[in-house]
PDB file of C-alpha atoms in Angstrom:
ATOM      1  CA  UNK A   1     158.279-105.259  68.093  1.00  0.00           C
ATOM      2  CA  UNK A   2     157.691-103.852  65.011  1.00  0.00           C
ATOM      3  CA  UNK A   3     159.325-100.110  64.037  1.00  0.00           C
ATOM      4  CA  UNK A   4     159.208 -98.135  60.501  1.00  0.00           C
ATOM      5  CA  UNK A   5     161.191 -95.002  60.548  1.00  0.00           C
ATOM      6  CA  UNK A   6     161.702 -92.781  58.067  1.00  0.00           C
ATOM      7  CA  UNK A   7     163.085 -88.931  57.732  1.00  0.00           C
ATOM      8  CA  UNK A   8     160.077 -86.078  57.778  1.00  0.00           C
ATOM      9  CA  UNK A   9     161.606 -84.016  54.895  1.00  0.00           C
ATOM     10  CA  UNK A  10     163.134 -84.027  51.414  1.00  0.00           C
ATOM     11  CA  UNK A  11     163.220 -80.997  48.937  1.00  0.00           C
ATOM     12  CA  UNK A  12     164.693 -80.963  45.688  1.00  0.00           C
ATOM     13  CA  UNK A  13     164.204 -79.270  42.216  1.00  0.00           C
ATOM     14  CA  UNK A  14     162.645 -80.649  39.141  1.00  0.00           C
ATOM     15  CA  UNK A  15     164.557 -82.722  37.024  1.00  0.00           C
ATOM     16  CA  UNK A  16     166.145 -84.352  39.903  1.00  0.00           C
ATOM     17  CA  UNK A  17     166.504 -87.422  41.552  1.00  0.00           C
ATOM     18  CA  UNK A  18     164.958 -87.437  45.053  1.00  0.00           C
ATOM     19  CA  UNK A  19     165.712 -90.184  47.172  1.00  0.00           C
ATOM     20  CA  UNK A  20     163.682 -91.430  50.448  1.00  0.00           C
ATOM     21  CA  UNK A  21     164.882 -93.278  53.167  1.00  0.00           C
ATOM     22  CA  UNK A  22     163.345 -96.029  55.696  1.00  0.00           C
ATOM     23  CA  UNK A  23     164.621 -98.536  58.347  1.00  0.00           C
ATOM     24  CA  UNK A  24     162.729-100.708  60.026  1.00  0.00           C
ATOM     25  CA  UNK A  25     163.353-103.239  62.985  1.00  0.00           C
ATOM     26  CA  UNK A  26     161.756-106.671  62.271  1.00  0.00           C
ATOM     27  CA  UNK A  27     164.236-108.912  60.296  1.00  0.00           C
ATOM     28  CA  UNK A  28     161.897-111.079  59.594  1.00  0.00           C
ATOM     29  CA  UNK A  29     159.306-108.564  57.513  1.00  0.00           C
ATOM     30  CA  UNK A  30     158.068-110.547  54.275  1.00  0.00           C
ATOM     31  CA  UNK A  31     157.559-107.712  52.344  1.00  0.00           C
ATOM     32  CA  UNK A  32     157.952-103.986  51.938  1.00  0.00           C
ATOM     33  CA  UNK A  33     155.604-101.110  50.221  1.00  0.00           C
ATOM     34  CA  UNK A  34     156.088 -97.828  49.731  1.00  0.00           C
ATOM     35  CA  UNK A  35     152.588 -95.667  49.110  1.00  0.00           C
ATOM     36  CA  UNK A  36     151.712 -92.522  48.041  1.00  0.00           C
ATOM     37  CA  UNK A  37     149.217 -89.828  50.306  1.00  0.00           C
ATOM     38  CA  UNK A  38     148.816 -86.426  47.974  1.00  0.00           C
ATOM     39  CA  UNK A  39     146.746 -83.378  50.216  1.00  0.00           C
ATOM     40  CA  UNK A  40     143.263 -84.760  50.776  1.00  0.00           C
ATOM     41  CA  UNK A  41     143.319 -88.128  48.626  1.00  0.00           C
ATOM     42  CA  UNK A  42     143.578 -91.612  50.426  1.00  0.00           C
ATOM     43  CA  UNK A  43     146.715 -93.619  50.281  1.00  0.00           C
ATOM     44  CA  UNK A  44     147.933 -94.783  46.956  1.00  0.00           C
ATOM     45  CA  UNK A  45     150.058 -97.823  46.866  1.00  0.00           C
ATOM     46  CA  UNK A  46     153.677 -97.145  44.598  1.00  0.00           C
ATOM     47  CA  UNK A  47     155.576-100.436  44.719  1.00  0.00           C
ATOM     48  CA  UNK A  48     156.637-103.182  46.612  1.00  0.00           C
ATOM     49  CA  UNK A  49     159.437-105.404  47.317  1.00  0.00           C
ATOM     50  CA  UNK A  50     159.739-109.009  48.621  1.00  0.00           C
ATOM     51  CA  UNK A  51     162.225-109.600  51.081  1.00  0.00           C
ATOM     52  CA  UNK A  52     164.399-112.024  48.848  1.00  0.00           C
ATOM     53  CA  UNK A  53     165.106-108.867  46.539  1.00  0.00           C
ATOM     54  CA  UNK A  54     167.855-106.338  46.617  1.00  0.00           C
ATOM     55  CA  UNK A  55     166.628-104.006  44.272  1.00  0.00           C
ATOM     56  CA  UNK A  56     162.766-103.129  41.854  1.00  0.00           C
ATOM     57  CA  UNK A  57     162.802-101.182  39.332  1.00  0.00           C
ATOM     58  CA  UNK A  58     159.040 -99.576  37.645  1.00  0.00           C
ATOM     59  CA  UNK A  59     159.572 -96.774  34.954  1.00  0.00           C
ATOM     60  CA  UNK A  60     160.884 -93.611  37.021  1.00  0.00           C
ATOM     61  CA  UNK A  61     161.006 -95.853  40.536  1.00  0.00           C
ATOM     62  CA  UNK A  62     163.791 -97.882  41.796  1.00  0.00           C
ATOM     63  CA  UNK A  63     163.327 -99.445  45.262  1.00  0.00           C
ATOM     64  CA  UNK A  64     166.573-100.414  46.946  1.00  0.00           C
ATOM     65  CA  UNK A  65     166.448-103.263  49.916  1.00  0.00           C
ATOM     66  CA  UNK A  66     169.347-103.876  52.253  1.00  0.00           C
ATOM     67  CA  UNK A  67     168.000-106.606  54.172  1.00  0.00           C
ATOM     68  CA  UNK A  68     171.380-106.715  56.426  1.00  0.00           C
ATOM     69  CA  UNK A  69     171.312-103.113  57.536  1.00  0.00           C
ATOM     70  CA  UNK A  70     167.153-103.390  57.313  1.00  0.00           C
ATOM     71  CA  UNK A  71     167.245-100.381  55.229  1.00  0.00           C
ATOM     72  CA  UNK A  72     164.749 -99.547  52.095  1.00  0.00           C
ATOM     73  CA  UNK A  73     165.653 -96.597  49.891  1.00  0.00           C
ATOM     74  CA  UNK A  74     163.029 -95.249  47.310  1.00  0.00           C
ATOM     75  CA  UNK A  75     164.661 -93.078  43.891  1.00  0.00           C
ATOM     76  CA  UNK A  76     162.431 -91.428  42.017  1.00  0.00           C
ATOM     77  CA  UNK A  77     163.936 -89.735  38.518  1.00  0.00           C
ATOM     78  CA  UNK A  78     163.251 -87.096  37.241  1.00  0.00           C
ATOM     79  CA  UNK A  79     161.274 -86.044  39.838  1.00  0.00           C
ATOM     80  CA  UNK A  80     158.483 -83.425  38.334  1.00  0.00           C
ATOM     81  CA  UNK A  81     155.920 -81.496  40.744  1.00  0.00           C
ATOM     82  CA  UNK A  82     153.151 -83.351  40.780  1.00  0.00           C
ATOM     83  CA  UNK A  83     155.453 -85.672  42.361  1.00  0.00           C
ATOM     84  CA  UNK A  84     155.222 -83.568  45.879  1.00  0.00           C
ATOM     85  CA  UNK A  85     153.506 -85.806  48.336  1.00  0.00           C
ATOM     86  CA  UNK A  86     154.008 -87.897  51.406  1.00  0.00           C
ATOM     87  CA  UNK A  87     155.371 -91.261  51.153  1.00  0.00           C
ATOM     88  CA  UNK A  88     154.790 -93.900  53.830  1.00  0.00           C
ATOM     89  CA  UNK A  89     157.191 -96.574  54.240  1.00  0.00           C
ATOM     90  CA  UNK A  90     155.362-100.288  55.336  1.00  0.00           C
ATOM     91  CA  UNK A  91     156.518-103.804  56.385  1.00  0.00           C
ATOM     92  CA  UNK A  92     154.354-106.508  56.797  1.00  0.00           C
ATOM     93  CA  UNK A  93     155.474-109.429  59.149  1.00  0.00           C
ATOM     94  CA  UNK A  94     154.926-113.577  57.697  1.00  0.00           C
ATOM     95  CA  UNK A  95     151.452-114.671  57.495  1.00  0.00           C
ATOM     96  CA  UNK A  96     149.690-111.574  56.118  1.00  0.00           C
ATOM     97  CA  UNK A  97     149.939-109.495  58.655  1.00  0.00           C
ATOM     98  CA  UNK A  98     148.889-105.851  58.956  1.00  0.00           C
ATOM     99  CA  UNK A  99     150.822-103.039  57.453  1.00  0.00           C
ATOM    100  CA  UNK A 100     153.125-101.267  59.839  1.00  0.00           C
ATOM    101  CA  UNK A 101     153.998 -98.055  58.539  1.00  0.00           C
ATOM    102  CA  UNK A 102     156.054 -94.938  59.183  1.00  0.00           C
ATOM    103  CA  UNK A 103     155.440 -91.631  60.133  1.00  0.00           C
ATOM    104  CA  UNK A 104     155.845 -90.507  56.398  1.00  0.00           C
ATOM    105  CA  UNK A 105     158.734 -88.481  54.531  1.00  0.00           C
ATOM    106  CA  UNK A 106     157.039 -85.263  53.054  1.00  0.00           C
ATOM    107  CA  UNK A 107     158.529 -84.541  49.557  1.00  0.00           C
ATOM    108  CA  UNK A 108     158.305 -81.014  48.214  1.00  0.00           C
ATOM    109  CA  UNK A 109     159.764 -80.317  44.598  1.00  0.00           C
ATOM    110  CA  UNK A 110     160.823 -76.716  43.753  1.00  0.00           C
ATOM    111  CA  UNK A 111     160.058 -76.006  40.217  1.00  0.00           C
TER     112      UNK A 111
ATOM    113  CA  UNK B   1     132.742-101.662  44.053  1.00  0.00           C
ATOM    114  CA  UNK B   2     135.122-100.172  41.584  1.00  0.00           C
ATOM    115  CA  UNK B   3     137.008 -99.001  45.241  1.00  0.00           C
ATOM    116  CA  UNK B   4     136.577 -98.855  49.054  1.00  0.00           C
ATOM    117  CA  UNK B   5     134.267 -96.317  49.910  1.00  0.00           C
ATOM    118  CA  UNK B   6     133.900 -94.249  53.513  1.00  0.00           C
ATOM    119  CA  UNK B   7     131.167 -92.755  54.807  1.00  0.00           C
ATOM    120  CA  UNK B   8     130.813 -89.896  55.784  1.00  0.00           C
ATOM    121  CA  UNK B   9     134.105 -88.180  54.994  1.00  0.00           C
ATOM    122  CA  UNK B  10     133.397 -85.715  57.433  1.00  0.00           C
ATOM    123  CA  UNK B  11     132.214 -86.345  60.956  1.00  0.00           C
ATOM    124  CA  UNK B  12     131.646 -83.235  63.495  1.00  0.00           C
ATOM    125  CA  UNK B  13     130.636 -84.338  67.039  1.00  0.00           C
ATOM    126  CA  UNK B  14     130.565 -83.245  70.476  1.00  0.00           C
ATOM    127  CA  UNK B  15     132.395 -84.767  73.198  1.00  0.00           C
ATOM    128  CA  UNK B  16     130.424 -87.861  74.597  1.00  0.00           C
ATOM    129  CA  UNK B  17     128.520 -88.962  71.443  1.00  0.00           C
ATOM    130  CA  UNK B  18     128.690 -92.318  69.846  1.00  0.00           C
ATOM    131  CA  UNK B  19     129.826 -91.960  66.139  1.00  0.00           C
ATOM    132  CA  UNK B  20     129.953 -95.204  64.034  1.00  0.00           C
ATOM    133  CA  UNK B  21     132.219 -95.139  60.860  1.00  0.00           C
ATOM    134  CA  UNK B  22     131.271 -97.297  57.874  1.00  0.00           C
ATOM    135  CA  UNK B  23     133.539 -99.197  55.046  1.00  0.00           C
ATOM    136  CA  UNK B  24     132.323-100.674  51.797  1.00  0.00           C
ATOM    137  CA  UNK B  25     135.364-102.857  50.563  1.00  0.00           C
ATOM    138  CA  UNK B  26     136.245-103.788  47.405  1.00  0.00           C
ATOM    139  CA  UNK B  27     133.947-106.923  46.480  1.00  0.00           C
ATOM    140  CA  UNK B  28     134.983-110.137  47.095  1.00  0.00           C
ATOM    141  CA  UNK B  29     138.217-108.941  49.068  1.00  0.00           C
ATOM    142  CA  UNK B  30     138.369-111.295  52.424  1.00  0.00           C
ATOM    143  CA  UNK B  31     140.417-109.022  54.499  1.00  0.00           C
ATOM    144  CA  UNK B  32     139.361-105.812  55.815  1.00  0.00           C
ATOM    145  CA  UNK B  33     141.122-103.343  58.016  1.00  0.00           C
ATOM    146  CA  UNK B  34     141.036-100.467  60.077  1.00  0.00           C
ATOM    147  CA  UNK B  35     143.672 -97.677  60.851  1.00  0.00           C
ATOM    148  CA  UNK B  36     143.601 -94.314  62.139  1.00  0.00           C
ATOM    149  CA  UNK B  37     146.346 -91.324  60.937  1.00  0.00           C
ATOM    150  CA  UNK B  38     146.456 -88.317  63.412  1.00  0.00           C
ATOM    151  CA  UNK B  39     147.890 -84.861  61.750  1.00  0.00           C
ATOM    152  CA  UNK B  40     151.472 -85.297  60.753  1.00  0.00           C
ATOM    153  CA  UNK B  41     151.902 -89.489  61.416  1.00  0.00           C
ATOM    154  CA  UNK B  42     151.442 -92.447  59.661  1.00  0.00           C
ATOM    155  CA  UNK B  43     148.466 -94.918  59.880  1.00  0.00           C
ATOM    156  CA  UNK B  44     148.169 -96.552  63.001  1.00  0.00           C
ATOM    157  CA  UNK B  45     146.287-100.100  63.025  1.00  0.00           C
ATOM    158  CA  UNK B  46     143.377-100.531  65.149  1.00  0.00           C
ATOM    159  CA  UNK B  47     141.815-104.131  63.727  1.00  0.00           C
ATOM    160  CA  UNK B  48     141.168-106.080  61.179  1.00  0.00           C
ATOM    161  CA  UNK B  49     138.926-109.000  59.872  1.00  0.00           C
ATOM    162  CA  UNK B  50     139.121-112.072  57.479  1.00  0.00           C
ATOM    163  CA  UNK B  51     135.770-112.787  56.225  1.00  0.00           C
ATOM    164  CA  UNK B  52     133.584-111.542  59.265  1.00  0.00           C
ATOM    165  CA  UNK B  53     136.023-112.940  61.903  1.00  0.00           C
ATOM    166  CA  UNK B  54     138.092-110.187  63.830  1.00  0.00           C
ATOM    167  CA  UNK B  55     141.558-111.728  63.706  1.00  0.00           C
ATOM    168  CA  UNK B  56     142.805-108.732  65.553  1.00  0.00           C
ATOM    169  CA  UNK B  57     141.753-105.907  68.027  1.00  0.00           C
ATOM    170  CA  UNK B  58     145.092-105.499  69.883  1.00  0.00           C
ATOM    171  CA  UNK B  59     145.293-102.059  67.947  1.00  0.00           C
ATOM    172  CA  UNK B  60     142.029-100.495  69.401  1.00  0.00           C
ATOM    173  CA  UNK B  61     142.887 -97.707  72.126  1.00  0.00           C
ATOM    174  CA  UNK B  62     140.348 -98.729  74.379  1.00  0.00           C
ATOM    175  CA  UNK B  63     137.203-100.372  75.127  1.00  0.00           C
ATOM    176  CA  UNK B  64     134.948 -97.524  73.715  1.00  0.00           C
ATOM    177  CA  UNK B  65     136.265 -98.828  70.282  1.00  0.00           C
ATOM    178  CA  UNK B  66     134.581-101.446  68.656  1.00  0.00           C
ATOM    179  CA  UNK B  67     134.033-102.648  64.736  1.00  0.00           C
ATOM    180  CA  UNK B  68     132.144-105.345  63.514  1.00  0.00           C
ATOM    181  CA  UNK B  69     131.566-107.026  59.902  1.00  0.00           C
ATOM    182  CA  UNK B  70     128.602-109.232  60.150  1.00  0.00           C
ATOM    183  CA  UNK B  71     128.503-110.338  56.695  1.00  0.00           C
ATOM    184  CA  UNK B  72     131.954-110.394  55.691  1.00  0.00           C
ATOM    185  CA  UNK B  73     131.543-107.295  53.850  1.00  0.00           C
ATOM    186  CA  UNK B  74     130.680-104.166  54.842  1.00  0.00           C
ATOM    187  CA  UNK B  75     132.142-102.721  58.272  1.00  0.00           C
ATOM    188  CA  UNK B  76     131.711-100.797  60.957  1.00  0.00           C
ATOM    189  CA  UNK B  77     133.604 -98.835  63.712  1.00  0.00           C
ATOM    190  CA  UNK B  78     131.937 -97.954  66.454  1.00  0.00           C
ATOM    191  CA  UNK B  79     133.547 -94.956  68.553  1.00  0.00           C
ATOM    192  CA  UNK B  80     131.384 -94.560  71.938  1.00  0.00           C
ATOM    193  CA  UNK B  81     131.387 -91.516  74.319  1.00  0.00           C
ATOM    194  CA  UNK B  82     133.804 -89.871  72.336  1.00  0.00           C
ATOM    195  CA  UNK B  83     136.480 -88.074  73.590  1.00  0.00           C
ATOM    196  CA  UNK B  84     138.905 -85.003  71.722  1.00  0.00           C
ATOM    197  CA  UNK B  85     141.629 -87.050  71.666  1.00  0.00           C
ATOM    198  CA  UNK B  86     139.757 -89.297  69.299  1.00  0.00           C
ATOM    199  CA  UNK B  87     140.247 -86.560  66.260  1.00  0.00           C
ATOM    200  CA  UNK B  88     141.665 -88.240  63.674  1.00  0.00           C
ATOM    201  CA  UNK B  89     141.533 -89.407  59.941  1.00  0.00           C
ATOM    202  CA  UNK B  90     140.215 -93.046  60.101  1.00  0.00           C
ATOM    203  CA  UNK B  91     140.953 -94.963  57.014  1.00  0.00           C
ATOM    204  CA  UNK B  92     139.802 -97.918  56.071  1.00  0.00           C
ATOM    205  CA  UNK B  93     141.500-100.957  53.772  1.00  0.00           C
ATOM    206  CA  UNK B  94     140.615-104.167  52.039  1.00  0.00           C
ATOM    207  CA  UNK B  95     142.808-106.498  50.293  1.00  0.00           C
ATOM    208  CA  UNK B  96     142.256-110.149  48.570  1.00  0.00           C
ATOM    209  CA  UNK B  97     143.565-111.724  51.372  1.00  0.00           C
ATOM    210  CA  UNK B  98     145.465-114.912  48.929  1.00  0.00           C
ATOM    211  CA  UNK B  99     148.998-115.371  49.766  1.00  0.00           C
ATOM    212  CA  UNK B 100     151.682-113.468  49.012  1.00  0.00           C
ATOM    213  CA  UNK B 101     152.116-109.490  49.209  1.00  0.00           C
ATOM    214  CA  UNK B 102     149.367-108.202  50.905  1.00  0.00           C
ATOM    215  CA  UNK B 103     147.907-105.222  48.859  1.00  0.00           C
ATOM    216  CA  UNK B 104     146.282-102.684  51.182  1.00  0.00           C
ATOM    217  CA  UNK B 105     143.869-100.820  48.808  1.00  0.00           C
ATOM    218  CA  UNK B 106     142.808 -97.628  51.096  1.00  0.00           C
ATOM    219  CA  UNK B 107     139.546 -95.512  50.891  1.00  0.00           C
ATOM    220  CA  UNK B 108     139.558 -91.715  51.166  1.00  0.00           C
ATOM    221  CA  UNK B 109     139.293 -92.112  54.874  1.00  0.00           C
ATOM    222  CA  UNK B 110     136.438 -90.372  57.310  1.00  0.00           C
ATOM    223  CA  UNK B 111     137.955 -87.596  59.095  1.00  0.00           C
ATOM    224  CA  UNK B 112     136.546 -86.968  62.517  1.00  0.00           C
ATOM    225  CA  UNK B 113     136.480 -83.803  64.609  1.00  0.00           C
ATOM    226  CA  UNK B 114     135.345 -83.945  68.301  1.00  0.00           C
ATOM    227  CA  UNK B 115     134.584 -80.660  69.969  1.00  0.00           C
TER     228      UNK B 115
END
């Protein structure tokens, strides 16, 4: 079956790098999305990955993809407050499948 | 629309009432889906539909769960004799549905309270 995990918690301070972790069980997930949920506001999509790729880069996001260890990594530079959010982790299985998604990694920046 | 839109955003009901959820997806976006987040966890998927077929239910909790899309557009999730445990945010999705990465573009969601 199909398994997203991530960590619940990441603080850091402005100007930093944060960096948010996922692993996820089915080796044979297509693609991979990290979105965005800020307090009271729907589910934003970020960026996403395609299997094939080790690495995505889109202005201050890098996505990493480790397809052997089934691990996904998310950097965000220079991370700035309005950064502070949850991000969800997804896979989707072949043939356009529903999103399965983690429990979410709640970022807080300290100014 | 410009976006998917939920109605209502806010749902207060007492224990044992029907409540039925609605989704307007993007137009002309074949796939529509629906999950629901508790407090503190990720979206869990309950169904979803290509065009107006239902290509999956295996996500619905139980048989007092039911959505429909009639015209291949607008849906509905139907949530009969409800129960407390059925508090939740209920978000729903649309995407093109063409090959390739499949873009989930969510609405605000419709938060539901059961007393």
């Amino acid at each position: 079956g199909e398994d997203v995990e991530q960590s619940l918690f990441l603080s850091v301070r402005e100007g930093d790098s944060s960096v948010i972790n996922c692993t996820y069980t089915d080796s044979s997930s297509t693609y991979l999305y990290w979105y965005k949920q800020e307090p009271g506001a729907g589910l934003q999509l970020l960026t996403y990955i395609f299997s094939n790729m080790d690495m995505k880069q889109d202005q201050r996001l890098t996505v990493l993809l480790n397809k052997k260890d089934k691990h996904l990594s998310l950097r965000i530079a220079d991370t700035q407050t309005g950064d502070s959010a949850i991000y969800f982790c997804a896979e989707m299985a072949p043939g356009n499948t529903p999103l399965v998604f983690g429990k979410g990694t709640r970022l807080s920046v300290i100014a | 629309g410009a976006g998917v839109s939920q109605s209502p955003r806010y749902k207060v009901t007492k224990r044992g009432q029907d409540v039925a959820l609605r989704c307007d997806p993007i137009s002309g976006h074949v796939s529509l889906y629906w999950y629901r987040q508790a407090l503190g966890q990720g979206p869990e998927f309950l169904t979803y539909f290509n065009y107006e077929a239902q290509q999956d239910k295996s996500g619905l909790p139980n048989d007092r769960f039911s959505a429909e899309r009639p015209e291949g557009s607008i849906s509905t999730l139907t949530i009969q004799r409800t129960e407390q445990r059925d508090s939740a945010m209920y978000r729903c999705a649309s995407s093109p549905g063409t090959a390739g990465a499949n873009v989930l573009t969510f609405g605000a969601g419709s938060r539901l309270t059961v007393l």
